[in-house]
Tab-separated table of C-alpha atoms in Angstrom:
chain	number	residue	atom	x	y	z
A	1	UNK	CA	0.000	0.000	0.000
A	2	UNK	CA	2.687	2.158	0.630
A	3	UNK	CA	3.883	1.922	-2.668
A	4	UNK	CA	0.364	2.610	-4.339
A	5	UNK	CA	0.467	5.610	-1.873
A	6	UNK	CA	3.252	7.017	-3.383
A	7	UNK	CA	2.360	6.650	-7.041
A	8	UNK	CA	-1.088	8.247	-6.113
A	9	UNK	CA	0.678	10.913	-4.477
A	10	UNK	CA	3.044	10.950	-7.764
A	11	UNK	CA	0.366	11.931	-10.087
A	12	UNK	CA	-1.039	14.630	-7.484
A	13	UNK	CA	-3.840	12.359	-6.710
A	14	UNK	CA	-3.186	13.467	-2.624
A	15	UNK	CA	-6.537	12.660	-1.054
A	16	UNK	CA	-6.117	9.480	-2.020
A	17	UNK	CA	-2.445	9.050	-1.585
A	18	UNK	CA	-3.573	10.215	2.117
A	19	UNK	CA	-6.124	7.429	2.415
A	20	UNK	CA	-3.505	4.448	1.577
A	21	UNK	CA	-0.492	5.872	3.646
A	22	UNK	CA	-3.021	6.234	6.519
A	23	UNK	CA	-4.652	3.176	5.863
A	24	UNK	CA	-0.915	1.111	5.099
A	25	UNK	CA	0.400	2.665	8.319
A	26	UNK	CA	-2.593	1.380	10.597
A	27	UNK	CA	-2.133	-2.018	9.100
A	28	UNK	CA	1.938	-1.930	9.847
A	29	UNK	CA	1.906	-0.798	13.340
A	30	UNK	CA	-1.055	-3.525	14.406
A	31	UNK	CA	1.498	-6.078	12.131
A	32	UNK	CA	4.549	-5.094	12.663
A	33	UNK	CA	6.889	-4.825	15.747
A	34	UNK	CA	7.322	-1.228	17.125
A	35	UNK	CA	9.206	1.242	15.223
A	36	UNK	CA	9.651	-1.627	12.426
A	37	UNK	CA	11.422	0.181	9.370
A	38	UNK	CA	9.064	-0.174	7.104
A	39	UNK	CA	6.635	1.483	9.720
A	40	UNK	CA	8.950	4.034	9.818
A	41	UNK	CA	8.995	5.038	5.920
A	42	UNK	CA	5.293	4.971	5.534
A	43	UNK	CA	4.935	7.357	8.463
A	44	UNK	CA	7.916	9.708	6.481
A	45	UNK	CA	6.134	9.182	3.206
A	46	UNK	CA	2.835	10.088	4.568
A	47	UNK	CA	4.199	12.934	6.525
A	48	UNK	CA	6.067	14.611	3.766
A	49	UNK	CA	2.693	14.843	2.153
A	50	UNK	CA	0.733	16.044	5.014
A	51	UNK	CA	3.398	18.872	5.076
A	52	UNK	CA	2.645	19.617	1.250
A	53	UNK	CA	-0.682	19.855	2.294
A	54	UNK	CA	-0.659	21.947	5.099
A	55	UNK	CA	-1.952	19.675	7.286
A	56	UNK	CA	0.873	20.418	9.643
A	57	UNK	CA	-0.386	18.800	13.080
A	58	UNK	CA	-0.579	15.287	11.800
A	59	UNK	CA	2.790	16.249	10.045
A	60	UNK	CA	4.183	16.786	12.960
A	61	UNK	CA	2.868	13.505	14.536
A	62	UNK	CA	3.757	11.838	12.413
A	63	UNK	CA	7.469	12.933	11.967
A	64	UNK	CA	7.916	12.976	15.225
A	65	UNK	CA	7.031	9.187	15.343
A	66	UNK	CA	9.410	8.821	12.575
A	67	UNK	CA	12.221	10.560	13.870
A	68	UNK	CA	12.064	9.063	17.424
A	69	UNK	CA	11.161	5.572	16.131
A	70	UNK	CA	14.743	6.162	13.860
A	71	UNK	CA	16.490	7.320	16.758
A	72	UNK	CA	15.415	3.830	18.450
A	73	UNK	CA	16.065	1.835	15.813
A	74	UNK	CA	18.975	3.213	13.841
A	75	UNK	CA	20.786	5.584	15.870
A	76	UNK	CA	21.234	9.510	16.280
A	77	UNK	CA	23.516	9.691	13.405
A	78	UNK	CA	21.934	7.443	10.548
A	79	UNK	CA	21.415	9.007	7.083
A	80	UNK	CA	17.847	8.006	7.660
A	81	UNK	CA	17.363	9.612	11.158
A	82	UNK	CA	18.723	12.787	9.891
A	83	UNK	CA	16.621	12.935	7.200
A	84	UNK	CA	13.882	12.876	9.697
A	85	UNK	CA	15.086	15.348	11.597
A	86	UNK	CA	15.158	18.097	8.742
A	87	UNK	CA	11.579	16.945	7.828
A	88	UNK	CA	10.349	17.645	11.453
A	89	UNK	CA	12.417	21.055	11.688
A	90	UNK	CA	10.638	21.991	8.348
A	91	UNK	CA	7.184	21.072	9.665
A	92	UNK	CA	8.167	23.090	13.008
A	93	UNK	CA	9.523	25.894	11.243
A	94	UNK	CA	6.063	25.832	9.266
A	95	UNK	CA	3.971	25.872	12.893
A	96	UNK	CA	6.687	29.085	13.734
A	97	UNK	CA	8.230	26.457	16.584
A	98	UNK	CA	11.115	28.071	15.739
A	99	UNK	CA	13.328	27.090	18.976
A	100	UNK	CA	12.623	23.280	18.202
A	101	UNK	CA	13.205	23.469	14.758
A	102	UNK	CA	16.491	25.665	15.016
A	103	UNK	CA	17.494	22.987	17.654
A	104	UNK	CA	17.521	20.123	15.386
A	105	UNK	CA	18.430	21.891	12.120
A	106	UNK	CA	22.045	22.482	14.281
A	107	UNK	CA	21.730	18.496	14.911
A	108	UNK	CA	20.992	17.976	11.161
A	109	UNK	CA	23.369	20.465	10.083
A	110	UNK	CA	26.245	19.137	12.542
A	111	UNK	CA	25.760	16.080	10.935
A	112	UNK	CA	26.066	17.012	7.303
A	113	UNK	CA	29.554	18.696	8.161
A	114	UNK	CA	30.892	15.756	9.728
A	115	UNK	CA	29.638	13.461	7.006
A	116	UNK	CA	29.916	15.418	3.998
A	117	UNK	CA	32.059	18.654	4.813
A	118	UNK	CA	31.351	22.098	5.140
A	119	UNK	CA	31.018	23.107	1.427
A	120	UNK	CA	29.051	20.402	0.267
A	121	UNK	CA	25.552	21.270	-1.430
A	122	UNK	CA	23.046	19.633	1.016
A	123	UNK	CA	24.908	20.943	3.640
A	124	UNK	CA	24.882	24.773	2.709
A	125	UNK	CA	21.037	23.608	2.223
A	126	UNK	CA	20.940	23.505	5.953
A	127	UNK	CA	23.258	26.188	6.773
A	128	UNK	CA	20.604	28.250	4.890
A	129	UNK	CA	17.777	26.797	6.604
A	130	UNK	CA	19.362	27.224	9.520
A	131	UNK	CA	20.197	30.716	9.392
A	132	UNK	CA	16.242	31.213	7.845
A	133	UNK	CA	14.643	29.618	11.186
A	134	UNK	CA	17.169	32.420	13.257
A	135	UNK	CA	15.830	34.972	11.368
A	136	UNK	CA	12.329	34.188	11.396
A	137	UNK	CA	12.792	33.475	15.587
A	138	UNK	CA	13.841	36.892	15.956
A	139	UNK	CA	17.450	36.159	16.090
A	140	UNK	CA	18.522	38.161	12.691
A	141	UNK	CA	22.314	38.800	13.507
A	142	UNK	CA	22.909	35.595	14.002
A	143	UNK	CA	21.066	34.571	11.350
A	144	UNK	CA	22.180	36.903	8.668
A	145	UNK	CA	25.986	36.197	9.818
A	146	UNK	CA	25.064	32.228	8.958
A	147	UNK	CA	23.066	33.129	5.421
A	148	UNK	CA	26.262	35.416	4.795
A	149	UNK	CA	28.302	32.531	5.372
A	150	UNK	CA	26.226	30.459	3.097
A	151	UNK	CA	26.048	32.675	0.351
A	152	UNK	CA	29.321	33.259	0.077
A	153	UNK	CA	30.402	29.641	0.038
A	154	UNK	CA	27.561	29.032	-2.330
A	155	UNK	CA	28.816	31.398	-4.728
A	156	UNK	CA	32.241	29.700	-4.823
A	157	UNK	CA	30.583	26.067	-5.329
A	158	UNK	CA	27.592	26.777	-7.646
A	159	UNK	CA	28.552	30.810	-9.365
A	160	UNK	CA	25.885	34.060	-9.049
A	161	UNK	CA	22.987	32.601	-11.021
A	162	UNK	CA	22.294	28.903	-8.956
A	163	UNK	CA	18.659	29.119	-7.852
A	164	UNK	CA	20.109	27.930	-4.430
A	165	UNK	CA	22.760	30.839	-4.443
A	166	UNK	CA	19.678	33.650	-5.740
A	167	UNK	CA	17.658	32.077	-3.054
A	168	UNK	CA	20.326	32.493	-0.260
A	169	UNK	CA	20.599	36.174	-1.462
A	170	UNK	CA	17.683	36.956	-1.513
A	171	UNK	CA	16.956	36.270	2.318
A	172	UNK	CA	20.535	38.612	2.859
A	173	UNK	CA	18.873	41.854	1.166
């Protein structure tokens, strides 16, 4: 079911993408042993979408479940956790939880600089994201030093005219 979920949700058919993932999830978690992986991805799949819809309290639910259950299961630093983590920060950051989400975008973002250095693309993507969440908690030095940062190191990697490098530049102005 998961899988149908995801091609439904593939061809923008969402409500009913929303109806398998929900009803594939129920079915895993009576099934399945707690936190079982595949568990795990339905409730990221399903969550991801939730997010795209707005529907940002069972988002959050159901990251939250995801990111704790990976945690549990895989460990603080798995590729898998941490991709967890930056979905919940996003769905925080979209409920203006800003102190939770900046909290594990520095976890995330820690992670991506130990893993894949400090000028690597995804993790400039959460340097900016990082230094978005500061600004939009009411924290804009810090922020804008970290988006300054960014830019600059985005310019190097990708040149002036990289969406990701106009995007960064635009949050400096």
């Amino acid at each position: 079911l998961n899988n149908l979920a995801t091609t439904f949700e593939e061809v923008g058919r969402d409500d009913e993408a929303s109806d398998h993932y929900q009803s594939c999830l129920e079915r895993q978690r009576a099934l399945l042993e707690p936190n079982h992986p595949h568990a795990l991805i339905t409730a990221f799949n399903f969550a991801d979408l939730c997010l795209k819809k707005n529907d940002l309290r069972r988002a959050e639910d159901l990251f939250r479940y995801c990111y704790e259950g990976r945690v549990q299961k895989l460990g603080c630093e798995h590729p898998q956790t941490m991709r967890a983590a930056y979905g919940l920060a996003d769905c925080l950051s979209a409920l203006e939880r800003y102190e939770e989400a900046i909290e594990l975008r520095r976890i995330e973002l820690a992670w991506c600089e130990k893993e894949n250095g400090p000028d690597d693309p995804d993790t400039l993507f959460s340097l900016h994201m990082l230094g978005v969440d500061l600004v939009d908690a009411k924290q804009p030095e810090a922020g804008l030093e970290l988006l300054q940062d960014c830019l600059k190191r985005q310019q190097q990697l990708f040149g002036t005219t990289h969406e990701r490098t106009l995007s960064t530049f635009a949050r400096v102005l």
